[in-house]
Amino acid sequence: MHDDHDAHSHDHDHAHGHDHDNLYSDMQARVKALETLLTEKGLIDPAAIDAIVETYETKVGPRNGAHVVAKAWGDADFADWLKRDATAAIASLGYTGRQGEHMRAVFNTAETHNLVVCTLCSCYPWSVLGLPPVWYKAPAYRSRAVIDPRGVLAEFGLTLPEDKKIRVWDSTAELRYLVIPERPEGTEGMDEQALAGLVSRDAMIGTAVAASPESTP
Amino acid sequence: MNGPHDLGGQMGFGPVAPEKNEPYFHAAWEKRALGITISCGAFGAWTIDESRHARENIPPADYLAASYYEIWIRGIDKLLERHGFATREELLSGHALQDGAVPKRVLKADIVPAVLAKGGPCDRPVKTAPLFAVGETVKTKNFNPPTHTRLPRYARARTGVVEAVQGSFVFPDDNAHGKGENPQWLYTIVFDGAEIWGADADPTLTVSIDAWESYLEPA
């Protein structure tokens, strides 16, 4: 039996199929009840949840990816390594792990702009970008990025030249894509840390480009 | 399955709404939802593919109305019940009422950094050589399984070009249903926008997917 409708096939007490609404209308209460249940059963450790949250609030985020980009801008050998084996090159900077096991770096060029989406769920390179923003996981972006990328980019305030090629990467497998934006003009002589400051999360998804030094406070 | 999750090319969801300086979490429960989802995944009772399929099976109206963390919680509820860790009554009451399945592992705080840093690689060796080569023109199959697949509807029965042979990976269509990992070669296939969307497509657009070998046939 396929479980397409298994939420409705159980013999439970709710007569009109409103169990979803009843169960989920208050997510704060719903999730607290679930955590309580799982803790009582010894299945989870609330301190582990704290540790997970702390990791993604303070340790794993888009600064990791910005470091990768800045290093690629300033170090041709590293950029080459990133093209050939992004997983290893990124791991050499200490960024590994969950949802970054199989990395690919895609380089913007004068001819081509890259944009990353997961139309099927919310695949995202956590190890270098952290947790995805809400819009990345929401239907508007997931539905339109593949059919109307210019329209989507305009909603981020990004208008590309009409002849610029756009390549959309739909993350349908376990490969996780990091966009390496083009290095802005006027950044000669800037050190890696200053360069990283020009690289936003969105620039590494492809919904932005790197900031120019003049526009960055 | 042709579920609500398969969103590529659908219309009517309105503009993308990026939030300036977006926080990682918009409510305290979202933090707990993240931690619960990862902690339950650590049981070793189900695969990431099964968990994706559990989310895809949320009824469409519920799926599209839910935030992503709510989708995760709905999926976790289903998995906990299916694998015997909690009963429906326990999920509704929020309290333990009976003994349930025993997980292979309970994620304790002290091993969280190591577990997160290790992740869950899903590349696996295969004995066969890749059937398709870089530069080759291929066609994606037309199929509509009621089960899990990672070939989006918009990319079925389309002609594209193999851009890269990416290695061999666990095959989600089988793994989601407890049929084993059955690894296959994985390819990046690139399509012209017009091949997918027709003559009105953005002429500058190409779209790629990562496709397992059995999704493909010679063009």
Coordinates of C-alpha atoms in Angstrom, one line a residue:
Chain A
M1 CA 0.0 0.0 0.0
H2 CA 1.2 3.4 -0.8
D3 CA 0.9 5.8 2.1
D4 CA -0.3 8.8 0.0
H5 CA -3.2 9.2 2.3
D6 CA -2.1 7.4 5.4
A7 CA -2.9 10.4 7.6
H8 CA -6.5 9.8 6.7
S9 CA -6.5 6.0 6.7
H10 CA -6.0 5.6 10.4
D11 CA -8.9 4.5 12.5
H12 CA -9.0 7.5 14.8
D13 CA -11.7 9.5 16.4
H14 CA -11.9 12.5 14.3
A15 CA -15.0 12.2 12.2
H16 CA -14.6 15.0 9.7
G17 CA -10.9 14.9 8.8
H18 CA -10.1 18.0 10.8
D19 CA -7.5 16.3 12.8
H20 CA -4.8 18.3 11.0
D21 CA -6.3 21.6 12.0
N22 CA -6.8 20.5 15.6
L23 CA -3.3 19.1 15.9
Y24 CA -1.4 21.8 14.2
S25 CA -3.2 25.1 14.7
D26 CA -0.9 26.1 17.5
M27 CA 2.6 25.1 16.6
Q28 CA 4.1 26.3 19.9
A29 CA 1.9 24.0 21.9
R30 CA 2.2 21.2 19.3
V31 CA 5.9 21.2 19.3
K32 CA 6.2 21.5 23.1
A33 CA 3.9 18.5 23.4
L34 CA 6.1 16.5 21.0
E35 CA 9.3 17.5 22.8
T36 CA 7.7 16.5 26.1
L37 CA 6.5 13.2 24.7
L38 CA 9.9 12.3 23.2
T39 CA 11.8 13.4 26.3
E40 CA 9.5 11.3 28.5
K41 CA 10.2 8.3 26.3
G42 CA 14.0 8.9 26.5
L43 CA 14.1 9.4 22.7
I44 CA 15.6 12.9 22.7
D45 CA 17.9 14.9 24.9
P46 CA 16.6 18.5 25.2
A47 CA 20.2 19.6 25.7
A48 CA 21.1 18.2 22.3
I49 CA 18.4 20.4 20.8
D50 CA 19.9 23.4 22.5
A51 CA 23.3 22.4 21.1
I52 CA 21.9 22.0 17.6
V53 CA 20.2 25.4 17.7
E54 CA 23.4 27.0 19.1
T55 CA 25.4 25.5 16.3
Y56 CA 23.2 27.0 13.6
E57 CA 22.7 30.3 15.3
T58 CA 26.3 31.0 16.1
K59 CA 28.7 28.7 14.3
V60 CA 27.4 27.6 10.9
G61 CA 26.2 30.4 8.7
P62 CA 26.9 32.4 5.5
R63 CA 30.2 33.8 6.9
N64 CA 31.6 30.3 6.2
G65 CA 30.6 30.6 2.5
A66 CA 31.9 34.2 2.3
H67 CA 35.2 33.0 3.5
V68 CA 35.3 30.3 0.7
V69 CA 34.4 32.9 -1.9
A70 CA 36.9 35.5 -0.7
K71 CA 39.7 32.9 -0.7
A72 CA 38.7 31.8 -4.2
W73 CA 38.9 35.4 -5.4
G74 CA 42.4 35.9 -4.0
D75 CA 43.9 32.5 -4.6
A76 CA 43.8 31.0 -8.1
D77 CA 45.0 27.6 -6.9
F78 CA 42.2 27.5 -4.4
A79 CA 39.7 28.6 -7.0
D80 CA 40.9 25.8 -9.2
W81 CA 40.6 23.3 -6.4
L82 CA 37.1 24.5 -5.7
K83 CA 36.2 23.9 -9.4
R84 CA 37.6 20.4 -9.4
D85 CA 36.7 19.2 -5.9
A86 CA 34.6 21.7 -3.9
T87 CA 33.9 19.3 -1.1
A88 CA 37.6 18.9 -0.3
A89 CA 38.5 22.5 -0.9
I90 CA 35.8 23.7 1.4
A91 CA 36.7 21.1 4.0
S92 CA 40.2 22.5 4.0
L93 CA 38.8 25.7 5.5
G94 CA 37.0 23.6 8.2
Y95 CA 33.5 23.6 6.8
T96 CA 32.1 20.2 6.6
G97 CA 29.1 18.2 7.7
R98 CA 25.4 18.0 7.4
Q99 CA 23.9 19.2 4.1
G100 CA 27.4 19.9 2.8
E101 CA 28.6 16.4 2.3
H102 CA 28.8 16.7 -1.5
M103 CA 29.6 20.3 -2.5
R104 CA 29.8 21.8 -6.0
A105 CA 30.9 25.4 -6.6
V106 CA 29.5 27.2 -9.6
F107 CA 31.3 30.3 -10.8
N108 CA 29.5 33.3 -12.2
T109 CA 31.3 34.8 -15.2
A110 CA 30.8 37.8 -17.5
E111 CA 28.6 35.6 -19.7
T112 CA 26.6 33.5 -17.2
H113 CA 24.8 34.1 -13.9
N114 CA 24.0 31.1 -11.7
L115 CA 21.0 30.7 -9.5
V116 CA 20.3 27.8 -7.1
V117 CA 16.9 26.4 -6.1
C118 CA 15.4 23.2 -4.8
T119 CA 12.0 22.8 -6.5
L120 CA 11.2 19.6 -4.6
C121 CA 12.0 20.5 -1.0
S122 CA 14.6 22.8 0.6
C123 CA 18.0 21.4 -0.3
Y124 CA 20.6 24.0 0.6
P125 CA 24.3 23.9 1.5
W126 CA 24.1 24.2 5.3
S127 CA 27.8 23.8 5.9
V128 CA 28.6 27.0 4.1
L129 CA 25.4 29.0 4.3
G130 CA 23.7 27.8 7.4
L131 CA 20.0 27.4 7.6
P132 CA 18.0 28.5 4.6
P133 CA 15.9 31.6 4.7
V134 CA 12.1 31.2 4.6
W135 CA 11.7 32.5 1.1
Y136 CA 14.1 29.8 -0.2
K137 CA 11.8 27.1 1.2
A138 CA 8.5 28.7 0.2
P139 CA 6.4 27.9 -2.9
A140 CA 6.9 31.3 -4.6
Y141 CA 10.6 30.9 -5.0
R142 CA 10.6 27.2 -5.6
S143 CA 8.0 27.4 -8.3
R144 CA 9.3 30.4 -10.2
A145 CA 13.1 30.2 -10.1
V146 CA 13.1 27.6 -12.9
I147 CA 10.6 29.3 -15.2
D148 CA 11.0 33.0 -14.5
P149 CA 14.4 33.6 -12.9
R150 CA 14.6 37.2 -14.1
G151 CA 11.2 38.0 -12.5
V152 CA 12.5 36.4 -9.3
L153 CA 15.7 38.3 -9.4
A154 CA 13.9 41.6 -10.0
E155 CA 12.1 40.9 -6.7
F156 CA 15.5 40.9 -5.0
G157 CA 16.4 44.1 -6.8
L158 CA 18.7 42.5 -9.2
T159 CA 18.4 43.2 -12.9
L160 CA 20.8 41.4 -15.2
P161 CA 21.8 42.5 -18.7
E162 CA 19.4 41.1 -21.3
D163 CA 22.1 39.1 -22.9
K164 CA 23.4 37.5 -19.7
K165 CA 22.9 33.8 -19.7
I166 CA 21.1 32.4 -16.7
R167 CA 21.7 29.0 -15.4
V168 CA 19.4 27.6 -12.8
W169 CA 20.6 24.6 -10.8
D170 CA 17.8 22.6 -9.4
S171 CA 19.2 20.6 -6.4
T172 CA 17.3 17.4 -7.1
A173 CA 20.0 15.1 -5.6
E174 CA 22.5 15.3 -2.7
L175 CA 24.8 17.7 -4.4
R176 CA 24.8 21.1 -2.8
Y177 CA 25.6 24.2 -4.8
L178 CA 27.5 27.3 -3.8
V179 CA 27.5 30.2 -6.2
I180 CA 30.9 31.9 -6.5
P181 CA 30.0 35.5 -7.5
E182 CA 32.2 37.6 -9.7
R183 CA 34.8 39.6 -7.8
P184 CA 33.7 43.2 -7.9
E185 CA 35.8 45.9 -9.5
G186 CA 37.8 48.2 -7.2
T187 CA 38.7 45.4 -4.8
E188 CA 42.4 45.1 -5.7
G189 CA 44.6 44.9 -2.6
M190 CA 41.7 44.2 -0.2
D191 CA 42.4 41.4 2.2
E192 CA 40.4 38.2 2.5
Q193 CA 38.4 39.4 5.5
A194 CA 37.4 42.7 3.7
L195 CA 36.5 40.7 0.6
A196 CA 34.3 38.3 2.5
G197 CA 32.4 41.4 3.8
L198 CA 31.2 42.0 0.2
V199 CA 29.7 38.5 -0.1
S200 CA 26.1 38.1 1.1
R201 CA 24.2 34.9 1.6
D202 CA 22.0 35.8 -1.4
A203 CA 25.1 36.3 -3.6
M204 CA 26.0 32.7 -2.9
I205 CA 22.5 31.5 -3.8
G206 CA 22.5 33.7 -6.9
T207 CA 19.7 36.1 -6.0
A208 CA 22.3 38.9 -5.6
V209 CA 25.7 39.7 -6.8
A210 CA 28.7 40.7 -4.6
A211 CA 28.6 44.2 -3.2
S212 CA 30.9 46.8 -4.5
P213 CA 33.3 48.3 -2.0
E214 CA 31.8 51.7 -2.4
S215 CA 28.3 50.5 -1.4
T216 CA 29.4 48.6 1.7
P217 CA 29.6 50.6 4.9
Chain B
M1 CA 4.8 11.0 -6.5
N2 CA 3.1 14.0 -8.1
G3 CA 2.7 15.7 -4.8
P4 CA 2.4 19.3 -3.6
H5 CA 6.1 19.5 -3.1
D6 CA 6.9 19.3 -6.8
L7 CA 6.6 23.0 -7.4
G8 CA 8.8 23.8 -10.4
G9 CA 6.9 25.9 -12.9
Q10 CA 3.7 26.2 -11.0
M11 CA 2.1 29.6 -10.8
G12 CA 0.0 31.7 -8.5
F13 CA 2.1 31.9 -5.4
G14 CA 2.8 35.6 -5.9
P15 CA 6.1 37.4 -5.5
V16 CA 9.0 36.1 -3.5
A17 CA 9.1 37.9 -0.2
P18 CA 12.7 38.2 1.0
E19 CA 12.9 39.6 4.5
K20 CA 15.7 42.0 5.3
N21 CA 18.0 40.8 8.0
E22 CA 15.9 37.7 8.4
P23 CA 16.5 35.8 11.7
Y24 CA 17.2 32.1 11.6
F25 CA 14.1 31.4 13.5
H26 CA 10.8 33.3 13.6
A27 CA 9.4 31.6 16.8
A28 CA 10.8 29.6 19.7
W29 CA 9.1 26.5 18.5
E30 CA 11.0 26.6 15.2
K31 CA 14.2 26.0 17.1
R32 CA 12.8 23.0 18.9
A33 CA 11.3 21.7 15.6
L34 CA 14.8 21.8 14.0
G35 CA 16.3 20.1 17.0
I36 CA 13.6 17.4 17.2
T37 CA 13.8 16.7 13.5
I38 CA 17.6 16.2 13.6
S39 CA 17.4 14.3 16.9
C40 CA 14.8 11.9 15.5
G41 CA 16.8 11.4 12.3
A42 CA 19.7 10.3 14.5
F43 CA 17.6 7.3 15.6
G44 CA 18.8 5.5 12.5
A45 CA 15.2 4.2 11.9
W46 CA 14.6 6.0 8.6
T47 CA 16.5 7.5 5.8
I48 CA 16.5 11.1 4.5
D49 CA 14.7 9.8 1.5
E50 CA 11.9 8.3 3.6
S51 CA 11.6 11.6 5.6
R52 CA 11.3 13.6 2.4
H53 CA 8.6 11.2 1.2
A54 CA 6.7 11.6 4.5
R55 CA 6.6 15.4 3.9
E56 CA 5.5 15.0 0.2
N57 CA 2.6 12.9 1.4
I58 CA 1.1 15.7 3.5
P59 CA -2.2 16.5 1.8
P60 CA -1.7 19.3 -0.8
A61 CA -3.9 21.9 0.9
D62 CA -2.1 21.4 4.2
Y63 CA 1.4 21.3 2.6
L64 CA 0.9 24.6 0.8
A65 CA -0.5 26.3 3.8
A66 CA 2.2 25.2 6.2
S67 CA 5.5 26.8 7.0
Y68 CA 8.5 24.6 6.4
Y69 CA 9.1 23.8 10.0
E70 CA 5.4 22.8 10.3
I71 CA 6.0 20.5 7.3
W72 CA 8.9 19.0 9.1
I73 CA 6.8 18.4 12.3
R74 CA 4.0 16.8 10.3
G75 CA 6.6 14.5 8.6
I76 CA 8.2 13.6 12.0
D77 CA 4.8 12.7 13.5
K78 CA 4.1 10.3 10.6
L79 CA 7.6 8.7 10.9
L80 CA 7.4 8.3 14.7
E81 CA 4.1 6.6 14.3
R82 CA 5.1 4.4 11.3
H83 CA 8.3 3.2 13.0
G84 CA 6.6 2.5 16.4
F85 CA 8.3 5.2 18.4
A86 CA 5.0 6.9 19.3
T87 CA 1.3 6.1 18.9
R88 CA -1.3 8.5 17.6
E89 CA -2.7 8.8 21.1
E90 CA 0.7 9.8 22.5
L91 CA 1.2 12.3 19.7
L92 CA -2.2 13.9 20.5
S93 CA -1.7 13.8 24.3
G94 CA 2.0 14.9 24.4
H95 CA 2.8 12.2 26.9
A96 CA 4.2 8.8 27.0
L97 CA 1.5 6.1 27.4
Q98 CA 3.3 2.9 26.5
D99 CA 6.7 1.5 25.6
G100 CA 7.7 1.8 21.9
A101 CA 10.4 1.0 19.5
V102 CA 14.0 1.4 20.7
P103 CA 16.3 3.6 18.5
K104 CA 19.7 2.6 17.5
R105 CA 21.0 5.8 19.0
V106 CA 19.8 8.7 21.1
L107 CA 21.5 12.0 20.2
K108 CA 23.0 13.4 23.4
A109 CA 24.3 16.9 23.6
D110 CA 27.9 15.9 23.9
I111 CA 28.0 14.2 20.5
V112 CA 26.0 16.9 18.6
P113 CA 29.1 18.7 17.3
A114 CA 30.6 15.5 15.9
V115 CA 27.4 14.3 14.4
L116 CA 26.6 17.6 12.7
A117 CA 30.2 17.9 11.4
K118 CA 30.1 14.4 10.0
G119 CA 26.8 14.6 8.2
G120 CA 25.5 11.7 6.2
P121 CA 27.4 11.2 3.0
C122 CA 25.4 9.2 0.4
D123 CA 27.9 8.5 -2.3
R124 CA 28.3 4.8 -2.8
P125 CA 30.5 2.7 -5.2
V126 CA 28.9 0.9 -8.1
K127 CA 30.4 -1.9 -10.1
T128 CA 29.2 -0.7 -13.5
A129 CA 30.6 2.0 -15.7
P130 CA 28.4 5.0 -16.4
L131 CA 26.0 4.4 -19.3
F132 CA 26.2 8.1 -20.4
A133 CA 29.1 10.3 -21.2
V134 CA 29.7 14.1 -20.8
G135 CA 28.3 15.9 -23.9
E136 CA 25.9 13.1 -24.8
T137 CA 22.3 14.0 -25.5
V138 CA 19.8 12.1 -23.4
K139 CA 16.1 12.1 -22.7
T140 CA 14.5 11.9 -19.3
K141 CA 11.9 9.3 -18.9
N142 CA 8.2 9.9 -18.7
F143 CA 6.9 8.2 -15.5
N144 CA 4.5 9.1 -12.8
P145 CA 5.2 6.8 -9.8
P146 CA 2.9 7.1 -6.8
T147 CA 6.1 6.6 -4.8
H148 CA 9.1 8.8 -4.1
T149 CA 11.1 10.2 -7.0
R150 CA 13.5 13.1 -7.5
L151 CA 12.8 13.6 -11.1
P152 CA 10.6 16.7 -11.1
R153 CA 7.5 16.7 -13.3
Y154 CA 8.8 19.7 -15.4
A155 CA 11.9 17.7 -16.3
R156 CA 10.2 14.5 -17.5
A157 CA 10.3 13.5 -21.1
R158 CA 12.7 16.3 -21.9
T159 CA 15.9 16.2 -24.0
G160 CA 19.0 17.6 -22.5
V161 CA 22.8 17.2 -22.4
V162 CA 25.0 15.4 -19.9
E163 CA 27.1 18.1 -18.4
A164 CA 28.8 16.1 -15.7
V165 CA 29.0 12.6 -14.3
Q166 CA 28.8 13.3 -10.6
G167 CA 29.7 10.0 -9.1
S168 CA 27.4 7.2 -7.8
F169 CA 24.8 7.8 -5.1
V170 CA 22.1 6.1 -3.1
F171 CA 19.0 5.9 -5.3
P172 CA 16.2 7.7 -3.4
D173 CA 13.3 6.2 -5.3
D174 CA 14.2 2.8 -3.7
N175 CA 15.7 4.0 -0.5
A176 CA 12.7 6.0 0.5
H177 CA 10.6 2.7 0.6
G178 CA 13.0 0.4 2.4
K179 CA 14.1 -1.3 -0.8
G180 CA 17.8 -0.7 -0.2
E181 CA 20.3 2.0 -1.3
N182 CA 20.8 0.5 -4.8
P183 CA 23.3 3.2 -5.8
Q184 CA 23.3 4.5 -9.4
W185 CA 25.4 6.9 -11.4
L186 CA 24.3 10.5 -11.1
Y187 CA 24.5 13.0 -13.9
T188 CA 24.0 16.7 -14.2
I189 CA 21.6 17.2 -17.2
V190 CA 21.2 20.6 -18.6
F191 CA 18.1 21.7 -20.6
D192 CA 17.4 24.7 -22.7
G193 CA 14.6 26.8 -21.3
A194 CA 12.6 26.3 -24.5
E195 CA 12.8 22.5 -24.2
I196 CA 11.1 22.7 -20.9
W197 CA 8.8 25.7 -21.1
G198 CA 8.3 26.1 -24.9
A199 CA 8.8 28.9 -27.3
D200 CA 8.1 31.7 -24.9
A201 CA 10.8 30.7 -22.5
D202 CA 13.6 33.2 -21.6
P203 CA 16.1 32.6 -24.4
T204 CA 19.0 33.1 -22.0
L205 CA 17.8 30.4 -19.6
T206 CA 19.2 26.9 -19.1
V207 CA 18.1 24.7 -16.2
S208 CA 19.9 21.7 -14.8
I209 CA 18.8 18.8 -12.7
D210 CA 20.9 16.0 -11.1
A211 CA 19.4 12.8 -12.5
W212 CA 20.0 9.2 -11.5
E213 CA 20.9 6.9 -14.4
S214 CA 17.6 5.1 -14.4
Y215 CA 15.8 8.4 -15.0
L216 CA 17.5 8.7 -18.4
E217 CA 17.5 7.0 -21.8
P218 CA 19.5 7.7 -25.0
A219 CA 18.0 10.5 -27.0

